[in-house]
């Protein structure tokens, strides 16, 4: 187990002899050290809150006391999950892997924890959060399930599907989770670390993607550290995510199921279970969002993104689909050399981050087929290419 200070330098915690860094190998911390830390988290948090000399809250930082001055990074074994659960119980934030992308988790019933999520990400508070739960039975405690929701949950949970449902009056969730709306977005993730953490914490976890708002979503622990080091208590490293795209979001608050966001489960599979076509009317920015990932500019690298490019222009980086074209000399990646959309989806965000790090002002992107997972890939690319605040 280790921590990174504000300069990015790696610092070992005293009970562990080796360190982990995003650029290097991680070392599994000792079970004794982690267990001791788990027992101490709550007590140290309580002491820190009583300390009149604690650090004041700053708007760009949610780590405000000496209890968690640096972000802890640990391989996601049972002992680390116990520490993470203790942090969540104390109102801290923990990043964890799911099958889609890494999530930034906080207790969805704790208004302070949820406010911390918005602060850590720099996320607008009108943008609701997805609540993650260990099972459909647990989800039914927080929302009203009609027959459509029950069928979809049976077919796709655990999995990459988020359902927007009427919130139960006795849900007990922080209003910040739902942005004050009468609906709530729920998901049961299909990842052993995520589900173990949900079970260990015993709490519904509000968990958007673990990155700064609007940035490219994280598919590795190193991506999380690059965006949120020093802003959160802990990162559980479960390796690269399998799906690589966020969940599909369906709104079931009306008579017709509405597809709000393309994601890891494609439209055809959903329509087959529902036995009816989905309403896919585009969501516009002038309407208050009922779920995350709906703003027109989102998932964006620092570089501009140019779509449907057969080849890069001089000085552009290139993101291809299939074998890279001959003559490409600048930074280049292919999402899948074999035109595999599943592979392309899993590689999308990591490839965008690598090309962005190469320093080109623009990333040219090859055409992606608009069927199956290609719909979700194209959705993310369109949002990455959309004009941003400040022009462009």
Tab-separated table of C-alpha atoms in Angstrom:
chain	number	residue	atom	x	y	z
A	1	UNK	CA	0.000	0.000	0.000
A	2	UNK	CA	1.291	3.454	-0.798
A	3	UNK	CA	0.388	7.069	-1.259
A	4	UNK	CA	1.270	9.814	-3.700
A	5	UNK	CA	1.965	13.293	-2.369
A	6	UNK	CA	0.901	16.565	-3.983
A	7	UNK	CA	4.023	16.640	-6.162
A	8	UNK	CA	3.323	13.198	-7.590
A	9	UNK	CA	6.185	11.586	-5.661
A	10	UNK	CA	5.506	8.165	-4.211
A	11	UNK	CA	5.518	7.808	-0.426
A	12	UNK	CA	5.405	4.505	1.454
A	13	UNK	CA	3.133	4.015	4.423
A	14	UNK	CA	5.195	2.797	7.370
A	15	UNK	CA	3.688	-0.665	7.738
A	16	UNK	CA	4.598	-1.690	4.197
A	17	UNK	CA	8.100	-1.978	2.832
A	18	UNK	CA	7.456	-1.460	-0.869
A	19	UNK	CA	5.549	1.029	-2.955
A	20	UNK	CA	3.124	1.134	-5.861
A	21	UNK	CA	3.092	3.811	-8.533
A	22	UNK	CA	0.938	4.230	-11.644
A	23	UNK	CA	4.043	3.760	-13.778
A	24	UNK	CA	5.378	0.733	-11.944
A	25	UNK	CA	4.434	-2.550	-10.361
A	26	UNK	CA	2.123	-2.574	-7.386
A	27	UNK	CA	2.939	-4.465	-4.225
A	28	UNK	CA	0.250	-6.231	-2.209
A	29	UNK	CA	0.240	-4.782	1.322
A	30	UNK	CA	0.416	-7.070	4.321
A	31	UNK	CA	-2.911	-8.254	5.706
A	32	UNK	CA	-1.906	-7.240	9.243
A	33	UNK	CA	-1.075	-3.715	8.171
A	34	UNK	CA	-4.309	-3.289	6.252
A	35	UNK	CA	-6.432	-4.731	9.041
A	36	UNK	CA	-4.880	-2.331	11.515
A	37	UNK	CA	-5.530	0.573	9.179
A	38	UNK	CA	-9.157	-0.485	8.718
A	39	UNK	CA	-9.699	-0.499	12.494
A	40	UNK	CA	-8.078	2.918	12.795
A	41	UNK	CA	-9.807	4.784	9.972
A	42	UNK	CA	-13.020	5.557	11.835
A	43	UNK	CA	-11.271	6.558	15.064
A	44	UNK	CA	-8.806	8.832	13.278
A	45	UNK	CA	-11.627	10.444	11.302
A	46	UNK	CA	-13.552	11.176	14.486
A	47	UNK	CA	-10.459	12.629	16.124
A	48	UNK	CA	-9.732	14.750	13.067
A	49	UNK	CA	-13.234	16.201	13.115
A	50	UNK	CA	-12.753	17.206	16.764
A	51	UNK	CA	-9.412	18.839	16.026
A	52	UNK	CA	-9.827	22.604	15.817
A	53	UNK	CA	-6.593	22.830	13.827
A	54	UNK	CA	-7.750	20.636	10.945
A	55	UNK	CA	-7.335	21.883	7.407
A	56	UNK	CA	-10.241	23.948	6.099
A	57	UNK	CA	-12.211	22.750	3.076
A	58	UNK	CA	-10.935	24.081	-0.216
A	59	UNK	CA	-13.190	24.132	-3.274
A	60	UNK	CA	-10.823	22.066	-5.422
A	61	UNK	CA	-10.014	19.433	-2.824
A	62	UNK	CA	-12.027	17.032	-0.687
A	63	UNK	CA	-9.185	15.608	1.408
A	64	UNK	CA	-9.481	18.066	4.292
A	65	UNK	CA	-7.939	16.471	7.376
A	66	UNK	CA	-4.707	14.845	8.402
A	67	UNK	CA	-6.461	11.458	8.417
A	68	UNK	CA	-6.087	11.028	4.648
A	69	UNK	CA	-3.506	13.568	3.411
A	70	UNK	CA	-2.603	11.447	0.402
A	71	UNK	CA	-4.419	8.966	-1.802
A	72	UNK	CA	-3.765	5.332	-0.875
A	73	UNK	CA	-3.381	2.879	-3.755
A	74	UNK	CA	-3.644	-0.855	-3.157
A	75	UNK	CA	-4.158	-4.094	-5.020
A	76	UNK	CA	-7.796	-5.095	-4.543
A	77	UNK	CA	-7.464	-8.087	-2.225
A	78	UNK	CA	-9.724	-8.882	0.733
A	79	UNK	CA	-7.673	-6.870	3.210
A	80	UNK	CA	-7.629	-3.768	1.004
A	81	UNK	CA	-11.376	-4.068	0.421
A	82	UNK	CA	-11.880	-4.061	4.204
A	83	UNK	CA	-9.868	-0.838	4.471
A	84	UNK	CA	-11.851	0.688	1.615
A	85	UNK	CA	-15.127	-0.243	3.315
A	86	UNK	CA	-13.931	1.465	6.505
A	87	UNK	CA	-13.137	4.617	4.533
A	88	UNK	CA	-16.610	4.576	2.991
A	89	UNK	CA	-18.195	4.168	6.425
A	90	UNK	CA	-16.241	7.238	7.556
A	91	UNK	CA	-17.651	9.292	4.675
A	92	UNK	CA	-14.509	9.119	2.531
A	93	UNK	CA	-14.303	8.462	-1.201
A	94	UNK	CA	-12.861	5.297	-2.747
A	95	UNK	CA	-12.224	4.565	-6.427
A	96	UNK	CA	-12.879	0.965	-7.442
A	97	UNK	CA	-13.027	-1.105	-10.632
A	98	UNK	CA	-16.210	-2.222	-12.333
A	99	UNK	CA	-16.596	-4.110	-15.591
A	100	UNK	CA	-17.281	-0.806	-17.395
A	101	UNK	CA	-14.906	1.869	-16.027
A	102	UNK	CA	-13.487	2.726	-12.608
A	103	UNK	CA	-16.060	4.327	-10.319
A	104	UNK	CA	-15.625	6.955	-7.608
A	105	UNK	CA	-17.662	5.626	-4.704
A	106	UNK	CA	-19.207	7.379	-1.736
A	107	UNK	CA	-22.027	6.484	0.659
A	108	UNK	CA	-25.199	7.478	-1.219
A	109	UNK	CA	-27.027	8.116	2.063
A	110	UNK	CA	-24.361	10.528	3.345
A	111	UNK	CA	-24.788	14.062	2.011
A	112	UNK	CA	-21.237	15.030	2.952
A	113	UNK	CA	-19.788	12.076	1.062
A	114	UNK	CA	-21.914	12.799	-2.011
A	115	UNK	CA	-20.948	16.481	-1.934
A	116	UNK	CA	-17.351	15.280	-1.838
A	117	UNK	CA	-17.859	13.336	-5.065
A	118	UNK	CA	-19.019	16.473	-6.862
A	119	UNK	CA	-16.105	18.462	-5.422
A	120	UNK	CA	-13.458	15.854	-6.254
A	121	UNK	CA	-14.646	15.573	-9.845
A	122	UNK	CA	-15.456	19.262	-10.359
A	123	UNK	CA	-18.864	18.018	-11.440
A	124	UNK	CA	-21.965	20.233	-11.712
A	125	UNK	CA	-24.448	19.379	-8.964
A	126	UNK	CA	-27.399	19.281	-11.383
A	127	UNK	CA	-25.901	16.122	-12.932
A	128	UNK	CA	-27.272	13.059	-11.037
A	129	UNK	CA	-25.207	10.069	-9.946
A	130	UNK	CA	-25.693	6.332	-10.445
A	131	UNK	CA	-26.240	4.317	-7.266
A	132	UNK	CA	-24.465	0.945	-7.261
A	133	UNK	CA	-25.894	-2.011	-5.358
A	134	UNK	CA	-24.922	-5.660	-4.842
A	135	UNK	CA	-28.168	-7.214	-6.138
A	136	UNK	CA	-31.546	-6.511	-7.705
A	137	UNK	CA	-33.143	-7.276	-4.345
A	138	UNK	CA	-31.048	-4.544	-2.740
A	139	UNK	CA	-31.945	-2.152	-5.565
A	140	UNK	CA	-35.671	-2.685	-4.931
A	141	UNK	CA	-35.185	-1.019	-1.546
A	142	UNK	CA	-34.564	2.316	-3.290
A	143	UNK	CA	-36.818	2.382	-6.366
A	144	UNK	CA	-40.159	1.177	-7.702
A	145	UNK	CA	-39.745	-1.694	-10.177
A	146	UNK	CA	-42.475	-2.228	-12.767
A	147	UNK	CA	-42.614	-5.455	-14.857
A	148	UNK	CA	-40.279	-3.970	-17.493
A	149	UNK	CA	-37.658	-3.146	-14.890
A	150	UNK	CA	-37.975	-6.599	-13.343
A	151	UNK	CA	-37.422	-8.294	-16.729
A	152	UNK	CA	-34.420	-6.127	-17.567
A	153	UNK	CA	-32.857	-6.654	-14.146
A	154	UNK	CA	-33.310	-10.421	-14.454
A	155	UNK	CA	-31.734	-10.412	-17.917
A	156	UNK	CA	-28.836	-7.987	-17.475
A	157	UNK	CA	-27.962	-7.618	-13.774
A	158	UNK	CA	-25.290	-7.879	-12.691
A	159	UNK	CA	-24.083	-6.055	-15.768
A	160	UNK	CA	-23.537	-2.870	-17.727
A	161	UNK	CA	-27.113	-1.563	-17.536
A	162	UNK	CA	-28.360	1.390	-15.488
A	163	UNK	CA	-32.098	1.789	-14.935
A	164	UNK	CA	-33.669	5.160	-14.138
A	165	UNK	CA	-36.712	4.391	-11.990
A	166	UNK	CA	-39.151	6.228	-9.708
A	167	UNK	CA	-37.446	6.720	-6.349
A	168	UNK	CA	-39.150	5.213	-3.307
A	169	UNK	CA	-40.378	7.768	-0.790
A	170	UNK	CA	-38.451	5.995	1.958
A	171	UNK	CA	-35.259	5.501	-0.066
A	172	UNK	CA	-33.138	7.475	2.382
A	173	UNK	CA	-30.706	8.627	-0.316
A	174	UNK	CA	-29.084	12.039	-0.241
A	175	UNK	CA	-30.974	14.480	-2.469
A	176	UNK	CA	-27.612	15.344	-4.032
A	177	UNK	CA	-27.515	11.858	-5.581
A	178	UNK	CA	-30.667	12.499	-7.609
A	179	UNK	CA	-30.168	16.262	-8.059
A	180	UNK	CA	-33.506	16.667	-6.288
A	181	UNK	CA	-35.426	14.626	-8.877
A	182	UNK	CA	-38.097	12.028	-8.125
A	183	UNK	CA	-36.168	9.360	-10.016
A	184	UNK	CA	-32.967	7.493	-9.259
A	185	UNK	CA	-30.424	5.717	-11.499
A	186	UNK	CA	-29.490	2.224	-10.244
A	187	UNK	CA	-26.978	-0.417	-11.345
A	188	UNK	CA	-25.693	-3.788	-10.130
A	189	UNK	CA	-22.097	-4.086	-11.400
A	190	UNK	CA	-20.629	-7.330	-12.719
A	191	UNK	CA	-17.174	-7.149	-11.153
A	192	UNK	CA	-15.980	-9.187	-8.200
A	193	UNK	CA	-14.146	-6.269	-6.563
A	194	UNK	CA	-17.089	-3.891	-6.921
A	195	UNK	CA	-19.537	-6.399	-5.509
A	196	UNK	CA	-17.204	-7.391	-2.673
A	197	UNK	CA	-16.841	-3.721	-1.749
A	198	UNK	CA	-20.606	-3.205	-1.834
A	199	UNK	CA	-21.098	-6.205	0.437
A	200	UNK	CA	-18.315	-5.177	2.808
A	201	UNK	CA	-19.487	-1.580	3.100
A	202	UNK	CA	-23.164	-2.459	3.525
A	203	UNK	CA	-24.025	0.813	1.830
A	204	UNK	CA	-25.474	1.917	-1.513
A	205	UNK	CA	-22.596	3.603	-3.314
A	206	UNK	CA	-23.047	6.647	-5.507
A	207	UNK	CA	-20.319	6.161	-8.085
A	208	UNK	CA	-19.742	8.188	-11.242
A	209	UNK	CA	-16.615	7.536	-13.296
A	210	UNK	CA	-13.448	8.174	-11.272
A	211	UNK	CA	-12.059	11.091	-13.261
A	212	UNK	CA	-12.323	14.860	-13.386
A	213	UNK	CA	-15.647	15.909	-14.892
A	214	UNK	CA	-15.644	15.956	-18.678
A	215	UNK	CA	-12.315	14.132	-18.987
A	216	UNK	CA	-11.729	10.761	-20.623
A	217	UNK	CA	-13.105	7.999	-18.401
A	218	UNK	CA	-10.627	5.781	-16.487
A	219	UNK	CA	-10.149	2.114	-17.321
A	220	UNK	CA	-7.096	1.522	-15.093
A	221	UNK	CA	-6.072	2.566	-11.591
A	222	UNK	CA	-3.287	4.663	-13.123
A	223	UNK	CA	-5.902	6.693	-15.033
A	224	UNK	CA	-7.700	7.367	-11.743
A	225	UNK	CA	-4.488	8.457	-10.030
A	226	UNK	CA	-3.694	10.825	-12.894
A	227	UNK	CA	-6.970	12.694	-12.329
A	228	UNK	CA	-7.775	12.297	-8.634
A	229	UNK	CA	-4.533	11.793	-6.706
A	230	UNK	CA	-4.809	13.773	-3.467
A	231	UNK	CA	-8.540	14.344	-3.887
A	232	UNK	CA	-9.808	10.989	-2.587
A	233	UNK	CA	-8.931	8.565	0.198
A	234	UNK	CA	-8.120	5.375	-1.714
A	235	UNK	CA	-7.911	3.613	-5.076
A	236	UNK	CA	-8.498	-0.143	-5.341
A	237	UNK	CA	-6.510	-1.521	-8.274
A	238	UNK	CA	-8.339	-4.384	-9.967
A	239	UNK	CA	-6.503	-4.157	-13.283
A	240	UNK	CA	-7.927	-2.908	-16.602
A	241	UNK	CA	-11.691	-2.941	-16.995
A	242	UNK	CA	-13.204	-5.491	-19.371
A	243	UNK	CA	-15.955	-3.543	-21.163
A	244	UNK	CA	-14.205	-0.173	-21.285
A	245	UNK	CA	-17.381	1.869	-21.853
A	246	UNK	CA	-19.851	3.127	-19.281
A	247	UNK	CA	-23.170	1.391	-18.752
A	248	UNK	CA	-26.160	1.731	-21.034
A	249	UNK	CA	-28.808	3.926	-19.379
A	250	UNK	CA	-32.549	3.308	-19.803
A	251	UNK	CA	-35.217	5.642	-18.423
A	252	UNK	CA	-38.273	3.664	-17.301
A	253	UNK	CA	-40.131	6.517	-15.598
A	254	UNK	CA	-42.478	6.914	-18.582
A	255	UNK	CA	-44.703	4.545	-20.559
A	256	UNK	CA	-42.040	3.992	-23.253
A	257	UNK	CA	-38.515	2.924	-22.323
A	258	UNK	CA	-36.124	5.685	-23.347
A	259	UNK	CA	-32.502	5.060	-24.268
A	260	UNK	CA	-30.583	7.871	-22.592
A	261	UNK	CA	-27.034	6.643	-23.153
A	262	UNK	CA	-25.517	3.935	-25.325
A	263	UNK	CA	-23.155	1.677	-23.425
A	264	UNK	CA	-21.957	-1.822	-22.701
A	265	UNK	CA	-25.287	-3.488	-23.605
A	266	UNK	CA	-26.543	-2.770	-27.093
A	267	UNK	CA	-29.982	-1.644	-28.180
A	268	UNK	CA	-30.948	-4.900	-29.901
A	269	UNK	CA	-30.438	-6.952	-26.731
A	270	UNK	CA	-32.574	-4.549	-24.695
A	271	UNK	CA	-35.376	-4.434	-27.254
A	272	UNK	CA	-35.413	-8.236	-27.418
A	273	UNK	CA	-36.109	-8.448	-23.684
A	274	UNK	CA	-38.663	-5.633	-23.683
A	275	UNK	CA	-40.401	-6.829	-26.841
A	276	UNK	CA	-40.733	-3.232	-28.004
A	277	UNK	CA	-38.560	-0.566	-29.641
A	278	UNK	CA	-36.782	1.980	-27.476
A	279	UNK	CA	-37.370	5.711	-27.676
A	280	UNK	CA	-33.968	7.112	-28.624
A	281	UNK	CA	-34.906	10.779	-28.929
A	282	UNK	CA	-31.657	12.688	-28.288
A	283	UNK	CA	-31.255	14.390	-24.923
A	284	UNK	CA	-30.409	18.092	-25.276
A	285	UNK	CA	-28.372	20.262	-22.906
A	286	UNK	CA	-31.308	22.610	-22.239
A	287	UNK	CA	-33.145	19.856	-20.324
A	288	UNK	CA	-32.073	18.924	-16.786
A	289	UNK	CA	-30.365	15.504	-17.012
A	290	UNK	CA	-31.919	12.556	-15.163
A	291	UNK	CA	-28.725	10.484	-15.414
A	292	UNK	CA	-24.995	11.056	-15.987
A	293	UNK	CA	-23.104	11.171	-19.267
A	294	UNK	CA	-25.770	13.095	-21.173
A	295	UNK	CA	-24.068	16.468	-21.667
A	296	UNK	CA	-23.099	17.126	-25.281
A	297	UNK	CA	-19.424	17.723	-24.450
A	298	UNK	CA	-18.065	14.878	-22.356
A	299	UNK	CA	-15.380	12.157	-22.266
A	300	UNK	CA	-12.975	14.692	-23.784
A	301	UNK	CA	-9.174	14.613	-24.051
A	302	UNK	CA	-7.268	17.900	-23.967
A	303	UNK	CA	-6.681	17.551	-27.715
A	304	UNK	CA	-9.416	18.350	-30.196
A	305	UNK	CA	-11.040	15.348	-31.848
A	306	UNK	CA	-11.730	15.112	-35.604
A	307	UNK	CA	-14.115	12.332	-36.591
A	308	UNK	CA	-14.455	10.115	-39.680
A	309	UNK	CA	-10.854	10.631	-40.773
A	310	UNK	CA	-9.414	8.196	-43.311
A	311	UNK	CA	-5.896	9.299	-42.333
A	312	UNK	CA	-4.310	11.965	-40.145
A	313	UNK	CA	-3.294	15.380	-41.399
A	314	UNK	CA	0.229	16.618	-40.699
A	315	UNK	CA	0.800	17.089	-36.946
A	316	UNK	CA	-2.348	15.126	-35.997
A	317	UNK	CA	-2.388	11.965	-33.908
A	318	UNK	CA	-4.478	9.117	-35.323
A	319	UNK	CA	-6.928	6.672	-33.752
A	320	UNK	CA	-7.706	3.907	-36.213
A	321	UNK	CA	-10.089	0.977	-36.520
A	322	UNK	CA	-8.499	-1.944	-38.324
A	323	UNK	CA	-4.883	-1.974	-39.538
A	324	UNK	CA	-3.263	1.454	-39.489
A	325	UNK	CA	-2.959	3.025	-42.956
A	326	UNK	CA	0.432	3.080	-44.612
A	327	UNK	CA	2.485	6.210	-44.208
A	328	UNK	CA	1.276	7.212	-40.737
A	329	UNK	CA	4.354	8.591	-38.987
A	330	UNK	CA	2.930	10.467	-36.009
A	331	UNK	CA	1.413	9.101	-32.806
A	332	UNK	CA	-1.089	6.405	-33.757
A	333	UNK	CA	-3.193	3.678	-32.147
A	334	UNK	CA	-5.746	1.238	-33.482
A	335	UNK	CA	-8.794	0.313	-31.455
A	336	UNK	CA	-8.763	-3.140	-33.035
A	337	UNK	CA	-6.537	-4.396	-35.821
A	338	UNK	CA	-9.184	-7.054	-36.593
A	339	UNK	CA	-12.239	-4.727	-36.693
A	340	UNK	CA	-13.582	-6.216	-33.439
A	341	UNK	CA	-16.040	-3.773	-31.834
A	342	UNK	CA	-15.826	-5.441	-28.417
A	343	UNK	CA	-12.049	-5.026	-28.430
A	344	UNK	CA	-12.443	-1.472	-29.722
A	345	UNK	CA	-14.795	-0.536	-26.891
A	346	UNK	CA	-12.408	-1.929	-24.276
A	347	UNK	CA	-9.491	0.032	-25.776
A	348	UNK	CA	-11.208	3.366	-26.516
A	349	UNK	CA	-10.544	5.447	-23.416
A	350	UNK	CA	-7.028	4.132	-22.782
A	351	UNK	CA	-6.085	4.839	-26.411
A	352	UNK	CA	-7.469	8.383	-26.210
A	353	UNK	CA	-5.446	8.999	-23.047
A	354	UNK	CA	-2.215	7.713	-24.633
A	355	UNK	CA	-2.678	9.813	-27.762
A	356	UNK	CA	-3.533	12.847	-25.672
A	357	UNK	CA	-0.328	12.347	-23.687
A	358	UNK	CA	1.633	12.347	-26.965
A	359	UNK	CA	0.917	16.073	-27.204
A	360	UNK	CA	-0.813	16.502	-30.569
A	361	UNK	CA	-3.309	19.364	-30.778
A	362	UNK	CA	-5.808	17.168	-32.643
A	363	UNK	CA	-6.626	13.465	-32.654
A	364	UNK	CA	-8.062	12.255	-35.971
A	365	UNK	CA	-10.379	9.262	-35.565
A	366	UNK	CA	-11.226	6.692	-38.226
A	367	UNK	CA	-14.886	5.878	-38.982
A	368	UNK	CA	-16.432	3.331	-36.602
A	369	UNK	CA	-19.388	1.148	-37.712
A	370	UNK	CA	-22.642	2.373	-36.155
A	371	UNK	CA	-24.085	-0.966	-35.047
A	372	UNK	CA	-23.862	-3.019	-31.861
A	373	UNK	CA	-21.224	-1.593	-29.534
A	374	UNK	CA	-20.290	0.765	-32.356
A	375	UNK	CA	-23.283	2.903	-31.351
A	376	UNK	CA	-21.784	3.434	-27.898
A	377	UNK	CA	-18.272	4.035	-29.259
A	378	UNK	CA	-19.574	6.649	-31.693
A	379	UNK	CA	-21.616	8.277	-28.921
A	380	UNK	CA	-18.472	8.762	-26.814
A	381	UNK	CA	-16.471	10.031	-29.775
A	382	UNK	CA	-19.157	12.563	-30.755
A	383	UNK	CA	-19.199	13.926	-27.212
A	384	UNK	CA	-15.393	14.051	-27.146
A	385	UNK	CA	-15.465	16.024	-30.408
A	386	UNK	CA	-18.268	18.413	-29.374
A	387	UNK	CA	-17.546	22.143	-28.936
A	388	UNK	CA	-16.437	22.963	-25.410
A	389	UNK	CA	-16.933	25.924	-23.144
A	390	UNK	CA	-14.591	28.679	-24.177
A	391	UNK	CA	-15.044	28.022	-27.885
A	392	UNK	CA	-13.895	25.424	-30.355
